[in-house]
Amino acid sequence: MHAQILVSWIYPEKERKLIVVGERAMAMFDDCEPWGRKLRVFHHRVDWTTGFPEPLKGEAETMALEAREPLAAECCHFLECIRDRKPPLTNLTKAWLLSVSFARWRKS
């Protein structure tokens, strides 16, 4: 697994992207794009049949997203949980499990 995070207030370009690359495709979330193009899946892959890497570009597929700001959605959900006395979808147990998993991964 490889990850790269670049955070800079003075970076010369406005970029807000998350790219996840897999063996058969890659997904790109670009928060600077309009809602209709924020999430795209690229079906690119690498062919190794000749013993050398040959990039093969596939079709890009746009995934539908609800045009809703994430922080506003979280706040609305939080208020609904208080009003209806229901537990939130993401509770502290899940956050704790994620932190323990991350700590174990860092040790390995």
GROMACS .gro file of C-alpha atoms in nm:
model
  108
    1MET     CA    1   0.000   0.000   0.000
    2HIS     CA    2   0.126   0.347  -0.084
    3ALA     CA    3  -0.026   0.679   0.013
    4GLN     CA    4   0.072   1.036  -0.057
    5ILE     CA    5  -0.079   1.343   0.104
    6LEU     CA    6   0.010   1.696   0.000
    7VAL     CA    7  -0.132   1.980   0.205
    8SER     CA    8  -0.033   2.338   0.135
    9TRP     CA    9  -0.208   2.673   0.160
   10ILE     CA   10   0.037   2.822  -0.091
   11TYR     CA   11   0.026   2.547  -0.355
   12PRO     CA   12   0.000   2.725  -0.694
   13GLU     CA   13  -0.309   2.531  -0.805
   14LYS     CA   14  -0.639   2.468  -0.628
   15GLU     CA   15  -0.669   2.091  -0.604
   16ARG     CA   16  -0.894   1.878  -0.388
   17LYS     CA   17  -0.857   1.526  -0.518
   18LEU     CA   18  -0.862   1.176  -0.378
   19ILE     CA   19  -0.738   0.906  -0.615
   20VAL     CA   20  -0.757   0.536  -0.534
   21VAL     CA   21  -0.570   0.302  -0.770
   22GLY     CA   22  -0.648  -0.069  -0.791
   23GLU     CA   23  -0.545  -0.355  -1.018
   24ARG     CA   24  -0.843  -0.322  -1.254
   25ALA     CA   25  -0.948   0.041  -1.223
   26MET     CA   26  -0.896   0.367  -1.040
   27ALA     CA   27  -1.143   0.607  -0.882
   28MET     CA   28  -1.097   0.981  -0.864
   29PHE     CA   29  -1.299   1.219  -0.647
   30ASP     CA   30  -1.232   1.579  -0.751
   31ASP     CA   31  -1.409   1.827  -0.525
   32CYS     CA   32  -1.327   2.118  -0.760
   33GLU     CA   33  -1.543   1.966  -1.037
   34PRO     CA   34  -1.920   2.021  -1.072
   35TRP     CA   35  -2.137   1.762  -0.895
   36GLY     CA   36  -2.195   1.567  -1.217
   37ARG     CA   37  -1.821   1.500  -1.258
   38LYS     CA   38  -1.692   1.483  -0.900
   39LEU     CA   39  -1.659   1.103  -0.892
   40ARG     CA   40  -1.520   0.915  -1.190
   41VAL     CA   41  -1.394   0.561  -1.236
   42PHE     CA   42  -1.123   0.499  -1.493
   43HIS     CA   43  -1.095   0.145  -1.624
   44HIS     CA   44  -0.723   0.167  -1.699
   45ARG     CA   45  -0.492  -0.126  -1.639
   46VAL     CA   46  -0.146  -0.256  -1.716
   47ASP     CA   47  -0.095  -0.559  -1.942
   48TRP     CA   48   0.209  -0.775  -1.858
   49THR     CA   49   0.158  -1.059  -2.112
   50THR     CA   50   0.475  -0.967  -2.305
   51GLY     CA   51   0.681  -0.941  -1.986
   52PHE     CA   52   0.687  -0.563  -2.010
   53PRO     CA   53   0.428  -0.321  -1.874
   54GLU     CA   54   0.189  -0.191  -2.137
   55PRO     CA   55  -0.062   0.069  -2.016
   56LEU     CA   56  -0.413   0.013  -2.153
   57LYS     CA   57  -0.653   0.303  -2.118
   58GLY     CA   58  -1.017   0.211  -2.074
   59GLU     CA   59  -1.335   0.411  -2.061
   60ALA     CA   60  -1.399   0.666  -1.786
   61GLU     CA   61  -1.731   0.628  -1.608
   62THR     CA   62  -1.898   0.910  -1.414
   63MET     CA   63  -2.070   0.800  -1.095
   64ALA     CA   64  -2.383   0.980  -0.975
   65LEU     CA   65  -2.356   1.169  -0.647
   66GLU     CA   66  -2.622   1.352  -0.455
   67ALA     CA   67  -2.552   1.726  -0.473
   68ARG     CA   68  -2.519   1.777  -0.099
   69GLU     CA   69  -2.239   1.922   0.110
   70PRO     CA   70  -2.092   1.651   0.339
   71LEU     CA   71  -2.059   1.869   0.650
   72ALA     CA   72  -2.418   1.993   0.617
   73ALA     CA   73  -2.535   1.631   0.579
   74GLU     CA   74  -2.341   1.528   0.892
   75CYS     CA   75  -2.491   1.815   1.091
   76CYS     CA   76  -2.845   1.729   0.977
   77HIS     CA   77  -2.791   1.362   1.066
   78PHE     CA   78  -2.658   1.459   1.410
   79LEU     CA   79  -2.962   1.677   1.479
   80GLU     CA   80  -3.199   1.402   1.358
   81CYS     CA   81  -3.031   1.156   1.596
   82ILE     CA   82  -3.086   1.393   1.887
   83ARG     CA   83  -3.447   1.464   1.787
   84ASP     CA   84  -3.538   1.097   1.726
   85ARG     CA   85  -3.314   0.959   2.006
   86LYS     CA   86  -3.136   0.722   1.767
   87PRO     CA   87  -2.767   0.628   1.761
   88PRO     CA   88  -2.563   0.789   1.482
   89LEU     CA   89  -2.456   0.583   1.181
   90THR     CA   90  -2.090   0.639   1.268
   91ASN     CA   91  -2.043   0.606   1.640
   92LEU     CA   92  -1.738   0.619   1.865
   93THR     CA   93  -1.697   0.240   1.859
   94LYS     CA   94  -1.624   0.252   1.486
   95ALA     CA   95  -1.382   0.542   1.533
   96TRP     CA   96  -1.204   0.346   1.808
   97LEU     CA   97  -1.178   0.036   1.587
   98LEU     CA   98  -1.031   0.245   1.307
   99SER     CA   99  -0.772   0.401   1.538
  100VAL     CA  100  -0.669   0.059   1.675
  101SER     CA  101  -0.644  -0.084   1.323
  102PHE     CA  102  -0.433   0.209   1.208
  103ALA     CA  103  -0.202   0.176   1.510
  104ARG     CA  104  -0.150  -0.197   1.437
  105TRP     CA  105  -0.083  -0.123   1.070
  106ARG     CA  106   0.182   0.136   1.164
  107LYS     CA  107   0.360  -0.117   1.389
  108SER     CA  108   0.379  -0.382   1.115
   0.00000   0.00000   0.00000
